[in-house]
XYZ file of C-alpha atoms in Angstrom:
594
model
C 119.269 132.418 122.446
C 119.430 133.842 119.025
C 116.545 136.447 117.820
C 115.872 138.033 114.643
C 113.677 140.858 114.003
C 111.921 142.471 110.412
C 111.675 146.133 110.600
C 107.762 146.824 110.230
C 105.921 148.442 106.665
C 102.370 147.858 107.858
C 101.069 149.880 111.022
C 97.683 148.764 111.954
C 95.396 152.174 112.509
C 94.175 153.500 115.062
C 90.474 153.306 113.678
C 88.471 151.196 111.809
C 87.662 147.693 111.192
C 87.430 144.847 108.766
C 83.830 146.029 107.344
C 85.873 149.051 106.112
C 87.268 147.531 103.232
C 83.884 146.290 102.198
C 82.273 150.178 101.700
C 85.487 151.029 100.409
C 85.406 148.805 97.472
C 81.557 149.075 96.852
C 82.064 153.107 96.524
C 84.979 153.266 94.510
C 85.070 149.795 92.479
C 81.464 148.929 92.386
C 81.349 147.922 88.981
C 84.133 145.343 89.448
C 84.183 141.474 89.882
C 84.774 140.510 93.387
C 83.583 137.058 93.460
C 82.806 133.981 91.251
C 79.670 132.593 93.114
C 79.603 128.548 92.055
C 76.288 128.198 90.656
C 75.444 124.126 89.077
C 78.502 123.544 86.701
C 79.531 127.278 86.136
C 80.534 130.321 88.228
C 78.416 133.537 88.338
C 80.320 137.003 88.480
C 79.489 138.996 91.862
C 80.895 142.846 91.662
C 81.731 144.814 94.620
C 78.667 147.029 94.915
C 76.568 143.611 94.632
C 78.315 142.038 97.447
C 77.624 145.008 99.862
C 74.059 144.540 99.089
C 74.517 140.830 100.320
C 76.395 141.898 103.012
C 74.377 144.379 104.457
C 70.767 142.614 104.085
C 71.977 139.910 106.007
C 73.920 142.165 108.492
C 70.156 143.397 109.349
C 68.802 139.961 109.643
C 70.852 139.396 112.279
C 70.419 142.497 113.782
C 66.482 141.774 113.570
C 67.289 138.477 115.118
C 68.626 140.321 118.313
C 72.531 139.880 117.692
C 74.042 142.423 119.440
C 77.801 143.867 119.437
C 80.339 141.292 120.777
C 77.515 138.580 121.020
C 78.873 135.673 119.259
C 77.621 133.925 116.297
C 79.021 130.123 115.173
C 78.808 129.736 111.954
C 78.982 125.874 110.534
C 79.778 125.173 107.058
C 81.865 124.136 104.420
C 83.503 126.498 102.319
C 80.960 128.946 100.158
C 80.268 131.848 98.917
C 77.786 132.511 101.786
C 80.624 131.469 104.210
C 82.214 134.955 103.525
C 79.147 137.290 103.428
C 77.948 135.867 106.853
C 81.422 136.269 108.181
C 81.317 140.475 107.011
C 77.781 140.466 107.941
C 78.421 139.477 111.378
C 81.468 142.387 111.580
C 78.869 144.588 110.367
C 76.251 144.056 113.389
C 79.259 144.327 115.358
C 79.134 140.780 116.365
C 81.948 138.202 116.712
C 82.479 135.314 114.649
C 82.863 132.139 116.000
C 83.983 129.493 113.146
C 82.486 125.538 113.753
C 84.293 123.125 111.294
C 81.665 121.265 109.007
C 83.015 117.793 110.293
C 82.830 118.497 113.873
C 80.763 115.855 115.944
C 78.188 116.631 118.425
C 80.565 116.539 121.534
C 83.114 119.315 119.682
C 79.656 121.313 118.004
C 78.429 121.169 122.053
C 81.824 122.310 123.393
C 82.771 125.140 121.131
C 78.832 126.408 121.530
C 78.899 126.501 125.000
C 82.123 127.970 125.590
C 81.607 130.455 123.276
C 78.280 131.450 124.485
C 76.801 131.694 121.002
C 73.597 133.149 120.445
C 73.054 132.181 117.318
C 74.297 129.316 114.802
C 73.889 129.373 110.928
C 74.327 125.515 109.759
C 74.815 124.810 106.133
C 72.602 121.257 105.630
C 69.986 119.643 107.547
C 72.458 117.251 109.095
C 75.017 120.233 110.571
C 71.753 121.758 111.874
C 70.280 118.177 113.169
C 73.787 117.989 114.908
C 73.556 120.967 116.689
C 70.011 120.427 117.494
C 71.526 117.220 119.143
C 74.427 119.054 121.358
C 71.830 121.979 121.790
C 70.293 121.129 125.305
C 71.469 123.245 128.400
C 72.828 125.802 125.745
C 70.835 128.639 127.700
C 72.221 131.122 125.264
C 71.690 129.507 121.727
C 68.344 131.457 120.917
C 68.166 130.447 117.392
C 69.648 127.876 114.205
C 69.301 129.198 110.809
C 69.635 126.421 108.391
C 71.325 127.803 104.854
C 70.185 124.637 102.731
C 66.343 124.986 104.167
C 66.232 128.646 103.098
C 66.856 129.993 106.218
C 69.617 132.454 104.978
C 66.887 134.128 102.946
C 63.985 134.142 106.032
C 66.577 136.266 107.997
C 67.053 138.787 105.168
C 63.302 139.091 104.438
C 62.405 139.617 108.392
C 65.583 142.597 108.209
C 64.375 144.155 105.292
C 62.376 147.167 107.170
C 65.626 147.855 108.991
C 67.419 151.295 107.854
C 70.649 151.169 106.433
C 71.607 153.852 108.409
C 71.088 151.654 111.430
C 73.452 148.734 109.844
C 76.205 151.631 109.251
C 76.206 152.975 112.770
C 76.540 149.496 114.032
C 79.894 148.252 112.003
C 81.294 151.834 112.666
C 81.200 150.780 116.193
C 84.125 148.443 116.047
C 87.446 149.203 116.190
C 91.404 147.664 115.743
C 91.115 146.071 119.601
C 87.601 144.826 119.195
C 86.896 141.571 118.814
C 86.290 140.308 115.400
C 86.362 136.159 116.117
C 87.099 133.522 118.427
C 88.638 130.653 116.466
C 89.119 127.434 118.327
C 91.833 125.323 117.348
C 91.812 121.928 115.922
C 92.167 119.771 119.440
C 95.384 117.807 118.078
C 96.589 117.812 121.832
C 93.559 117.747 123.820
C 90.132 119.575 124.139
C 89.921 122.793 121.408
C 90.630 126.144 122.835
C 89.076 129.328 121.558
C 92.096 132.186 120.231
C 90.660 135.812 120.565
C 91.345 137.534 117.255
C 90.809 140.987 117.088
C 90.413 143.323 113.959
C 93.828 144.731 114.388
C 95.451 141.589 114.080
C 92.969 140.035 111.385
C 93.916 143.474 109.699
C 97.814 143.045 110.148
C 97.815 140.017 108.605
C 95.896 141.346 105.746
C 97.769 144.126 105.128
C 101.656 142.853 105.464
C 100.544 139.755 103.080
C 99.408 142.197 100.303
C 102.038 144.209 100.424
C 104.702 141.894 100.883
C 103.192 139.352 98.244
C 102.614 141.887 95.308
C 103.253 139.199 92.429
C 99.788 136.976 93.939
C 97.891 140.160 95.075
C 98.723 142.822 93.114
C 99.189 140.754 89.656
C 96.995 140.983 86.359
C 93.406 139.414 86.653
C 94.767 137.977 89.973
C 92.303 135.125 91.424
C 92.078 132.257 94.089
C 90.041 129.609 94.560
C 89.734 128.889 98.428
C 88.728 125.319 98.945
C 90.622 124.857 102.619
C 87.394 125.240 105.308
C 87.608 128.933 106.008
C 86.967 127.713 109.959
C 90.435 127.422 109.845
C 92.502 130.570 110.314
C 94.940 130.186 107.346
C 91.829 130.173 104.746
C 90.068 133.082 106.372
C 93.064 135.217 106.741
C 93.491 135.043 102.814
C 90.327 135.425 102.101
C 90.232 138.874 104.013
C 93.336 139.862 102.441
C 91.512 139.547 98.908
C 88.899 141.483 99.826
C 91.706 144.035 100.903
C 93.674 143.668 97.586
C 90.391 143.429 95.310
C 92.094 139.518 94.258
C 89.087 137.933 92.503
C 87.826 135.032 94.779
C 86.180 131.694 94.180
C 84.673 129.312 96.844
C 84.659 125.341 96.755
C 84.308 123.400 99.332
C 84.471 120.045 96.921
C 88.165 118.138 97.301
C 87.288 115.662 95.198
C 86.392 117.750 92.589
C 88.935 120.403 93.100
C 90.945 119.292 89.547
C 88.053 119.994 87.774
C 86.989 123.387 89.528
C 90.806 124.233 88.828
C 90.496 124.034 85.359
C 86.861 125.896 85.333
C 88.152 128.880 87.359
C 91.608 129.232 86.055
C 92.959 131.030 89.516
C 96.448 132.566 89.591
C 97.594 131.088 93.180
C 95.791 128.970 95.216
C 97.000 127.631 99.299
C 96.849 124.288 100.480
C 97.792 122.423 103.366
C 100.677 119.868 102.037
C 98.278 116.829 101.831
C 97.133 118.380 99.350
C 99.801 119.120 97.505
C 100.963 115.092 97.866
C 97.913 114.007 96.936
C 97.811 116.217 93.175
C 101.931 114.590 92.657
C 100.577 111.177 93.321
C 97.628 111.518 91.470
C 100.234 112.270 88.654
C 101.965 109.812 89.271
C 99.619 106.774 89.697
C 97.981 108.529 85.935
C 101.633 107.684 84.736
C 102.708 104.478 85.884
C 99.212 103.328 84.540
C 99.633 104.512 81.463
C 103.166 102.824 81.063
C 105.031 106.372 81.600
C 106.381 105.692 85.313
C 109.784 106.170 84.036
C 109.401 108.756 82.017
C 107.601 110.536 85.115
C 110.280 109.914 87.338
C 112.772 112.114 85.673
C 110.903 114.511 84.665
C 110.536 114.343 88.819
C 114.346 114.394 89.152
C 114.979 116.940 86.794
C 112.547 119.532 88.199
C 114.074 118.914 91.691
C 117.447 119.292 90.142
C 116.744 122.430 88.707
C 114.689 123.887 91.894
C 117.680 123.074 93.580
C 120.351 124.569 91.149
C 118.152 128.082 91.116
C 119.029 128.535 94.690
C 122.797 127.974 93.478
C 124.503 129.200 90.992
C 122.064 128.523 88.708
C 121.066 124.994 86.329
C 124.297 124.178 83.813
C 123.233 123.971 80.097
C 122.717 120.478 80.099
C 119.609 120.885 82.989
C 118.418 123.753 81.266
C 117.908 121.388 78.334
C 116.188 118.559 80.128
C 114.406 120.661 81.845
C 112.722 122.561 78.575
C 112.072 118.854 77.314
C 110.366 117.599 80.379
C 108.591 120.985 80.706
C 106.507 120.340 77.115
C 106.221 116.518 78.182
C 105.032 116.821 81.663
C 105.062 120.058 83.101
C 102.586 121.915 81.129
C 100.239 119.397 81.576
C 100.227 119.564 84.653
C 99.667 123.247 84.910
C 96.939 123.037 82.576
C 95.640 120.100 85.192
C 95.722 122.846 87.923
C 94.021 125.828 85.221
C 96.293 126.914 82.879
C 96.819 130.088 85.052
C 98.342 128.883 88.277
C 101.929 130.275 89.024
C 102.013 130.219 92.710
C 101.434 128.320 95.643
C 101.099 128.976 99.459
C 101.598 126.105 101.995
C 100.773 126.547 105.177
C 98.953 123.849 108.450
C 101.735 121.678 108.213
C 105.416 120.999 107.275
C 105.471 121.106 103.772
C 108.601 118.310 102.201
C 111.657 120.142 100.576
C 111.736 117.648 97.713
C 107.936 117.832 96.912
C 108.374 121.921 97.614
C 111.258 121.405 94.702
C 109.205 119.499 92.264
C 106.504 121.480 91.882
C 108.577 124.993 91.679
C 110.793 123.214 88.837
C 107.516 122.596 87.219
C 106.596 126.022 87.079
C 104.278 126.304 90.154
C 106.131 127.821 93.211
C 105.002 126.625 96.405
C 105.274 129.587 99.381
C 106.199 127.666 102.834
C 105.128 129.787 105.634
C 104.280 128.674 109.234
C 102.103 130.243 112.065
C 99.460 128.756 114.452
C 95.751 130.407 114.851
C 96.965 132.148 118.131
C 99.026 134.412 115.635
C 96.326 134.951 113.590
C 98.251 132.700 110.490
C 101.434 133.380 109.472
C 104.562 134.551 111.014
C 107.063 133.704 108.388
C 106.724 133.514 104.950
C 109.200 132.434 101.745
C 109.024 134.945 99.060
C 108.930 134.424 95.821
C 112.324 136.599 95.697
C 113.596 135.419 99.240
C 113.574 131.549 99.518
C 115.565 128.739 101.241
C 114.564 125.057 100.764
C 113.741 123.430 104.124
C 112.666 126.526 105.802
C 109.367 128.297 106.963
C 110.873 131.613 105.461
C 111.585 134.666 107.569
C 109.444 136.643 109.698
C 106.940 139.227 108.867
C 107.559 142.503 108.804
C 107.013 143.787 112.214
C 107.371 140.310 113.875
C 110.396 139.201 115.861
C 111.160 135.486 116.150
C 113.084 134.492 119.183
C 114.896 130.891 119.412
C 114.420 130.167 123.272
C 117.344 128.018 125.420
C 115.220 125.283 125.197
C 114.574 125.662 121.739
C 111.050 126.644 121.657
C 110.443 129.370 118.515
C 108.929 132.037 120.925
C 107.043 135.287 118.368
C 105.959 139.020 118.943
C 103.900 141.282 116.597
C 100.834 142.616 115.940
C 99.283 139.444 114.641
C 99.640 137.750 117.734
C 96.312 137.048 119.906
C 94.565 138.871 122.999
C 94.751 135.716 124.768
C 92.187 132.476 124.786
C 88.178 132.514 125.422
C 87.806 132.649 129.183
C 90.881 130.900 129.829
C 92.860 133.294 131.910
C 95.380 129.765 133.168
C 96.442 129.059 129.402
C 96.851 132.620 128.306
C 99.205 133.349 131.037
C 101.139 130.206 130.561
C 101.764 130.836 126.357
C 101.711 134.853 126.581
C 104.395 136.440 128.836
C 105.464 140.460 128.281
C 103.737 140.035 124.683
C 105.676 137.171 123.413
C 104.179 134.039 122.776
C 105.683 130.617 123.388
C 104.671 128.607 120.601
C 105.210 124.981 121.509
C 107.155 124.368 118.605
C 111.165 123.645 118.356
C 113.187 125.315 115.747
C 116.412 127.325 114.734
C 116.590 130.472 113.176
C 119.761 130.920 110.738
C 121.817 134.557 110.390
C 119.673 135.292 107.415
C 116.759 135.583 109.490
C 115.134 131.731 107.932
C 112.976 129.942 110.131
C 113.033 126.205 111.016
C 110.807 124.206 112.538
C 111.867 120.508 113.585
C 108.510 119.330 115.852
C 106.520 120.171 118.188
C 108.381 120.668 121.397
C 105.472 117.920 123.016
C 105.969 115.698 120.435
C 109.649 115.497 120.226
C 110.056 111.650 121.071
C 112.414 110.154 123.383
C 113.615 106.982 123.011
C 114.840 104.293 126.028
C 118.052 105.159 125.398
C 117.445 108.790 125.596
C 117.978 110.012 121.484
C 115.160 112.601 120.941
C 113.325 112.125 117.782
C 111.017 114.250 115.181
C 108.805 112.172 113.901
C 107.591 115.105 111.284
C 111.033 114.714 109.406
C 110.644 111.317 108.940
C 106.445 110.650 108.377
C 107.041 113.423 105.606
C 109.731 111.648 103.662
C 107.395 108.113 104.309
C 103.923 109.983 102.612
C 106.065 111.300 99.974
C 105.310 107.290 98.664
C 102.266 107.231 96.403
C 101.192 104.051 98.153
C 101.565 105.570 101.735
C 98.138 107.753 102.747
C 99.614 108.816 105.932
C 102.403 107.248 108.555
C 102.827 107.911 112.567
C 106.348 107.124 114.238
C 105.994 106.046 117.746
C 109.511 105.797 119.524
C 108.716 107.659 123.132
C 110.279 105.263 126.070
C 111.295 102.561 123.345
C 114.445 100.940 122.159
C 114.044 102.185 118.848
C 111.728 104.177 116.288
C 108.993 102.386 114.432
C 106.106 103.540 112.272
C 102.635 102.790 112.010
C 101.396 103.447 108.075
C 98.109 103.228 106.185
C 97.723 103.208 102.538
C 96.292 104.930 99.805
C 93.171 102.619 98.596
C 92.675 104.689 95.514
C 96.917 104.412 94.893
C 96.372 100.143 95.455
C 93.828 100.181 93.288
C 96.238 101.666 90.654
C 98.807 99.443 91.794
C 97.011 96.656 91.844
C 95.840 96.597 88.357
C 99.515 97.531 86.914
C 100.013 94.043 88.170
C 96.667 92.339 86.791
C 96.366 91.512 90.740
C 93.400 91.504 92.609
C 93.759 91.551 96.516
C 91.998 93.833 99.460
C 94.355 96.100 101.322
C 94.200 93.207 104.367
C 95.407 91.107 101.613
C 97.982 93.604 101.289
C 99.164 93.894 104.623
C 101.901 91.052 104.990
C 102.492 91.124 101.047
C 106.250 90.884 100.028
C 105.648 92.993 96.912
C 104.040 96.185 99.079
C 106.157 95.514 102.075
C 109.358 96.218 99.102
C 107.784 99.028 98.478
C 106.926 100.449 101.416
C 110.095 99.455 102.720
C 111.836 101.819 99.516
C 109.844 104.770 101.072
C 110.849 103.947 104.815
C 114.977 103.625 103.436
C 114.442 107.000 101.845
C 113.019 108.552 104.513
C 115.935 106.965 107.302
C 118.537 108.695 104.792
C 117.356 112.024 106.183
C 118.018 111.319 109.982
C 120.702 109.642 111.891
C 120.912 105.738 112.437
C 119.893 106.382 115.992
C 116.508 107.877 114.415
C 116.093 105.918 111.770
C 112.656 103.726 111.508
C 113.446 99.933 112.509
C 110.245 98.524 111.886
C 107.052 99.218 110.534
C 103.262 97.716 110.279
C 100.921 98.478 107.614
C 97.096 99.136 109.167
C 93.984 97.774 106.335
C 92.372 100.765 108.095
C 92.456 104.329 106.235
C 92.800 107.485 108.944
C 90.692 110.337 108.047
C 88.949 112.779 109.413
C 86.047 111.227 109.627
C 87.315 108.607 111.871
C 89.014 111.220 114.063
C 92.742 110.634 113.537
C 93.032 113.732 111.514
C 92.192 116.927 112.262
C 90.128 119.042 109.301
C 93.608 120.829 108.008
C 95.012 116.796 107.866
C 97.271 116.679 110.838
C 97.661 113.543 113.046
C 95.756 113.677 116.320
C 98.566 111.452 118.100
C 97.070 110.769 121.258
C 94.244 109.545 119.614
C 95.934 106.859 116.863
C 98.023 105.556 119.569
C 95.375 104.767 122.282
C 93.340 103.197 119.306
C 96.227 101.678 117.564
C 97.759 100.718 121.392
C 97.922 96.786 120.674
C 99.611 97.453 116.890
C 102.064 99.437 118.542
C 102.554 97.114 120.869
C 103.189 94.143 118.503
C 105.694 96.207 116.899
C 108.153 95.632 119.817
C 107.668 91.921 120.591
C-alpha cells in the first residue's frame, strides 16, 4: 500500500458560504468586469456590482415562488450566462442546486426530479420544459417550471420585486461550510445516476486551493475563460466558482460547434476541456492541412512539438530542436494559437484520460494542457499538474490537503476536504464508497515517490481475457482516437481469447478524406474498404505499441453508425457508456470472434 500526502494551504472557515464572495466583490470591485454576457454576435461587459443586482432579483423570485432553505431546485440548461446567476441565486434563498444536463431524456429528467425532490425546475427552451412536462406526473413535489426562453426568468423577478433586500440577505447568511449547496448526479456510465451531496465547504475548498495553487491562470493579467463544458457537470461549475473567487473574467457558450469562432471573439487566457475536445481542435488541424496539400509539413511540425515537450521534462531540447522548433512555431504554431484567440496559454483537462502524446503536442505548441483527475463525489479535482510541477502520463499530484492512498488491490482510495457528505438518500452506496472519511474511488492506479498520480482504468472495467491477462481498454481506445479518421473506439476483450475493438468514424474527417482522393463513397461504403481499413489499421499498430502482445488489439470492425450523445453511447462529458454499446453492438461483437 503506498500513500502520499500534500501538507494543506487552504483551511475551509468555519463560517460563511459561496454567496459570500458575490457581496464581497460587488462592495469592493463594483466597477469591475466580471462577465462577458454573449449577446447576437458580440459579448456585453457585466461588472460586479451589476451581477449582484441579477443575482439578488432573482434570489427573491424564488423566494416569492416559495423556495425555501435546503428545498431543491433543478436547473436544466446549456451553458449561459443565466446558468451562473440562477446557480448564486439559489445559494442566496438558501436553496440547493440540483444540476439536470440539457441532453437528458425524459426517463433521466423523471429520475433525477424525483429523487431529488425538486420543487422547482428552470428549463432553458420550450423543448427542455416540454420534456419535463412529459416526466412531470406523480412528481408531488414539482410545484412549478419556469421556462428561460418564454420569459419566464423575467416573470419571477417582476413577481419578487416588492421583496426587501434585507429579507434576501438574512436568507444567504443562513448557510454555512456544512450546508448543502448542490446535489449533482453523476453521468450513469455504470448504471442508473446517483446524486453526490456537495456542500459549501467542499465547493469552497476546491475554489480556494485551485486559485491559489494555479496563480499563473487565476491570478494573471486580464485573466479570462470561456466555459463552454455544461456547467451540470462538476468540473465546469467548480471553475466557474473559483472565478468568481479570483475575480477571472468569465464568458459563457454553450455552442461546440462554434467554439473556434467564440475563441477568437473572446480572446480567453485558459480555457478546460474534456480531451475530446482537445482531439477534435488537432484533427480539425489536421484534416485543414492534408486538404490543403500541407499533411507533411503538419506532421513534423507534430513531431517536433512532441519532441520538444518531451525534451523540457529532460535536460532540455539540443540546439538543433530549438531551431525546428522556432521554424515550425511561425509556420504552424502561431496559427494555431491565433485559431484558439490569440491569448490562450493554458489548458486544463479534466472528465477523462487525457493522451501523453496529444498532452505533448499542444504544450510544444505553446498551449499547456493541465491533466488533473477527480470524480463529482470529490467535488472535481484531486490531483492536478502544475504548470511548474509536471510529469507526462500522469494525473499530477494531490491537492494540498488531500492524501491519495494506493489500496492492495490497487484501487486509488482519497481524503480531504473536497470529498462528499455521502449520496442523496442512499445510505447502502455511501457506506460502501466512504469508510473512516476515505473514499474508494473505483479507479486503479499507482502513485510514484514524487507523489504523481496514475490512473490505468476503472477497477470495473479492467477486462479479463479467457486466458486470464487483465486489460485497460483506456490505454489503448486513446492511442486508436488519436487517428483523425477514428471518432471514438471501444475494446471488448472480457471472457475472450483475445482483445478486439469496435470503432466508428469521423464523418466530417471522411468527408475530408474522401475528397483528398476525388472519391465519393458513404461511410457503409467505407466499412470493408482496403484503403480505410490501412488506415485504421496504422492507428490500431500504434496504439498495440503501447501495451504488451498479450493486450494488443487482434481485430477490429468499423460501425457506419456515429456514437454520440444523442444516441446514448456517450455520456454529456464524452465518455463511453459500455454497458450500453455492447448490449446494442452485442451481434458486432459477436462477429468479431467467429
Amino acid at each position: 500500500m503506498r500513500e502520499y500526502a500534500a501538507s494543506p494551504t487552504f483551511v475551509v472557515p468555519k463560517a460563511g458560504n459561496l454567496t459570500d464572495d458575490v457581496v464581497r466583490n460587488a462592495e469592493r470591485y463594483g466597477d469591475l468586469v466580471g462577465f462577458r454576457r454573449r449577446v447576437g454576435p458580440g459579448w456585453r461587459d457585466v461588472t460586479w456590482a451589476e451581477f449582484l443586482v441579477d443575482v439578488t432579483a432573482t434570489a427573491k423570485g424564488l423566494i416569492g415562488a416559495g423556495v425555501a432553505c435546503g428545498q431543491r431546485v433543478a436547473l436544466m440548461s446549456r451553458t449561459r450566462y443565466e446558468w451562473t446567476v440562477l446557480d448564486y441565486a439559489i445559494w442566496f434563498t438558501g436553496a440547493v442546486t440540483v444540476p439536470i444536463y440539457a441532453t437528458s431524456s425524459t426517463e433521466q429528467v423523471r429520475w433525477v426530479l424525483e429523487s431529488s425532490q425538486a420543487v422547482l425546475v428552470v428549463a432553458e427552451t420550450a423543448e427542455h420544459a416540454a420534456r419535463i412536462d412529459d416526466a412531470r406526473s406523480g412528481l408531488a413535489d414539482l410545484r412549478r417550471v419556469v421556462c428561460l426562453e418564454g420569459g419566464g426568468l423575467a416573470e419571477l423577478v417582476r413577481a419578487g420585486s416588492g421583496l426587501a433586500d434585507a429579507t434576501v440577505q438574512d436568507r444567504r447568511r443562513e448557510a454555512t461550510p456544512d450546508t448543502l449547496a448542490t446535489v449533482v448526479y453523476t453521468s450513469g456510465t455504470t448504471g442508473r445516476p446517483r446524486g453526490c451531496c456537495l456542500t459549501h465547504g467542499n465547493v469552497m475548498f476546491q475554489g480556494g486551493v485551485a486559485t491559489s495553487l494555479l496563480p499563473e491562470l487565476f491570478d494573471a493579467d486580464a485573466a479570462s475563460t470561456l466555459l463552454f463544458l455544461p456547467l451540470a457537470h462538476v468540473f465546469a461549475r467548480v471553475v466557474g466558482v473559483a472565478c468568481v473567487q479570483a475575480r477571472v473574467r468569465v464568458g459563457h457558450t454553450a455552442e461546440i460547434t462554434d467554439l473556434l469562432d467564440d475563441l477568437r471573439s473572446f480572446s480567453p487566457t485558459f480555457v478546460l476541456a474534456v480531451p475530446r475536445v482537445f482531439e477534435t481542435v488537432f484533427n480539425t488541424a489536421s484534416r485543414r492541412a492534408a486538404t490543403n496539400g500541407k499533411a507533411r509539413l503538419f506532421g513534423a511540425a507534430v513531431s517536433t512539438a512532441v519532441a520538444y515537450s518531451r525534451a523540457s521534462d529532460g535536460s532540455g531540447p539540443g540546439l538543433l530542436l530549438r531551431g525546428r522548433h522556432r521554424v515550425f512555431d511561425r509556420l504552424v504554431y502561431a496559427k494555431l494559437r491565433t485559431a484558439l484567440g490569440g491569448r490562450l496559454r493554458w489548458a486544463v483537462s479534466g472528465g477523462a484520460p487525457f493522451g501523453e502524446r496529444l498532452a505533448h503536442f499542444y504544450r510544444g505548441a505553446g498551449v499547456a494542457v493541465l491533466e488533473g483527475y477527480g470524480l463529482t463525489e470529490t467535488t472535481a479535482a484531486v490531483t492536478v499538474n502544475l504548470p511548474r510541477i509536471q510529469r507526462g502520463g500522469s494525473v499530477g499530484r494531490p491537492l494540498p490537503g488531500t492524501t491519495v492512498r494506493v489500496a492492495d488491490d490497487g484501487e486509488l482510495v482519497m481524503r480531504g476536504s473536497q470529498v462528499f457528505a455521502g449520496y442523496w438518500r442512499d445510505e447502502q452506496s455511501t457506506a460502501e464508497c466512504l469508510v473512516d472519511g476515505w473514499f474508494f474511488t473505483g479507479d486503479v492506479g499507482e502513485v510514484d515517490d514524487d507523489g504523481f498520480v496514475r490512473v490505468t482504468g476503472r477497477k470495473k472495467e479492467v477486462l479479463v481475457t479467457a486466458g486470464g491477462k487483465n486489460v485497460a481498454p483506456g490505454v489503448l481506445e486513446d492511442r486508436v482516437r488519436a487517428s483523425p479518421l477514428v471518432g471514438q473506439c471501444m475494446v471488448v476483450s472480457e471472457s475472450r481469447p483475445f482483445v478486439a475493438a469496435l470503432i466508428t468514424l469521423d464523418s466530417r474527417a471522411v468527408t475530408a478524406w474522401l475528397a483528398a482522393r476525388r472519391r465519393t463513397a458513404t461511410i457503409a461504403d467505407l466499412v470493408h474498404d482496403p484503403q480505410m481499413l490501412a488506415e485504421v489499421q496504422r492507428a490500431v499498430d500504434d496504439a498495440n505499441a503501447s501495451v504488451s502482445r498479450a493486450e494488443a488489439i487482434r481485430t477490429f470492425a468499423i460501425l457506419t453508425a456515429e456514437w454520440s450523445e444523442e444516441t446514448g453511447e456517450l455520456t454529456p462529458t464524452l465518455e463511453l457508456r459500455r454497458s450500453l454499446v455492447a448490449a446494442k453492438f452485442a451481434a458486432d461483437v459477436e462477429a468479431l470472434y467467429l
